[in-house]
């Protein structure tokens, strides 16, 4: 009796798996029909494009494993390290350009500013020579005495 129930359960599982497989095949065949039409229209567009003159991108050399602009870039820079160095270099050039343009605009602003007014030479008064501190060269004993007083040292 148990053996019979296992056979029945196994048959039901097999039947449900067969139904799911049949549904999957039907769904795949329905999905493939538009794709076939799409590929057919793409092939027709490709034939029409072949009749037209090649564009700028079509004339450039390309890496066979890539498409579009990346194919052209990968033709000249096949390694990822080379691409990262090129990106860093591009960023560096942009930063240097912006720094230089900001410096030149600052220089233009400084040149446009009016010149500062300096006092005349005759108006400048010379400061008097400080006579309170003895010279260490001329009189070392007086200098030592001056420095030894705490009030003379700031």
Short mmCIF file of C-alpha atoms in Angstrom, two decimals, residues 74-144:
data_model
loop_
_atom_site.label_atom_id
_atom_site.label_comp_id
_atom_site.label_asym_id
_atom_site.label_seq_id
_atom_site.Cartn_x
_atom_site.Cartn_y
_atom_site.Cartn_z
CA UNK A 74 40.29 49.95 -25.92
CA UNK A 75 42.07 49.83 -29.28
CA UNK A 76 44.52 52.50 -28.08
CA UNK A 77 44.42 51.66 -24.34
CA UNK A 78 43.84 47.92 -24.00
CA UNK A 79 44.66 47.60 -20.29
CA UNK A 80 42.46 48.90 -17.47
CA UNK A 81 45.48 50.52 -15.82
CA UNK A 82 46.07 52.58 -18.93
CA UNK A 83 42.47 53.76 -18.93
CA UNK A 84 42.65 54.73 -15.26
CA UNK A 85 45.88 56.67 -15.89
CA UNK A 86 44.21 58.45 -18.81
CA UNK A 87 41.24 59.40 -16.61
CA UNK A 88 43.55 60.69 -13.85
CA UNK A 89 45.51 62.63 -16.46
CA UNK A 90 42.32 64.17 -17.83
CA UNK A 91 41.27 65.21 -14.33
CA UNK A 92 44.74 66.66 -13.72
CA UNK A 93 44.59 68.69 -16.93
CA UNK A 94 41.14 70.03 -16.04
CA UNK A 95 42.26 70.98 -12.54
CA UNK A 96 45.43 72.70 -13.81
CA UNK A 97 43.39 74.61 -16.40
CA UNK A 98 40.95 75.83 -13.76
CA UNK A 99 43.76 76.82 -11.40
CA UNK A 100 45.57 78.74 -14.12
CA UNK A 101 42.42 80.49 -15.28
CA UNK A 102 41.59 81.53 -11.71
CA UNK A 103 45.16 82.83 -11.24
CA UNK A 104 45.00 84.81 -14.46
CA UNK A 105 41.65 86.33 -13.50
CA UNK A 106 43.10 87.27 -10.09
CA UNK A 107 46.09 88.90 -11.82
CA UNK A 108 43.76 90.83 -14.11
CA UNK A 109 41.78 92.07 -11.12
CA UNK A 110 44.99 93.11 -9.35
CA UNK A 111 46.18 94.96 -12.45
CA UNK A 112 42.86 96.78 -12.72
CA UNK A 113 43.01 97.91 -9.07
CA UNK A 114 44.41 101.39 -8.43
CA UNK A 115 48.03 101.58 -7.31
CA UNK A 116 48.58 102.17 -3.57
CA UNK A 117 49.74 105.60 -2.53
CA UNK A 118 53.14 105.65 -0.87
CA UNK A 119 54.36 108.55 1.28
CA UNK A 120 56.97 110.85 -0.17
CA UNK A 121 60.58 110.17 0.77
CA UNK A 122 60.88 113.54 2.44
CA UNK A 123 57.97 112.75 4.76
CA UNK A 124 59.64 109.65 6.19
CA UNK A 125 61.40 110.40 9.46
CA UNK A 126 64.30 108.34 10.60
CA UNK A 127 63.91 106.70 13.95
CA UNK A 128 66.35 107.63 16.66
CA UNK A 129 69.03 105.13 17.51
CA UNK A 130 68.37 103.13 20.64
CA UNK A 131 70.99 104.12 23.16
CA UNK A 132 69.83 102.28 26.24
CA UNK A 133 71.32 98.87 25.32
CA UNK A 134 75.10 98.58 25.49
CA UNK A 135 76.93 96.85 22.64
CA UNK A 136 78.33 93.39 23.35
CA UNK A 137 81.24 94.09 21.00
CA UNK A 138 82.27 97.50 22.34
CA UNK A 139 81.64 96.97 26.06
CA UNK A 140 81.03 93.34 27.07
CA UNK A 141 81.06 94.06 30.81
CA UNK A 142 78.28 96.67 30.48
CA UNK A 143 76.28 94.28 28.33
CA UNK A 144 76.56 91.48 30.94
#
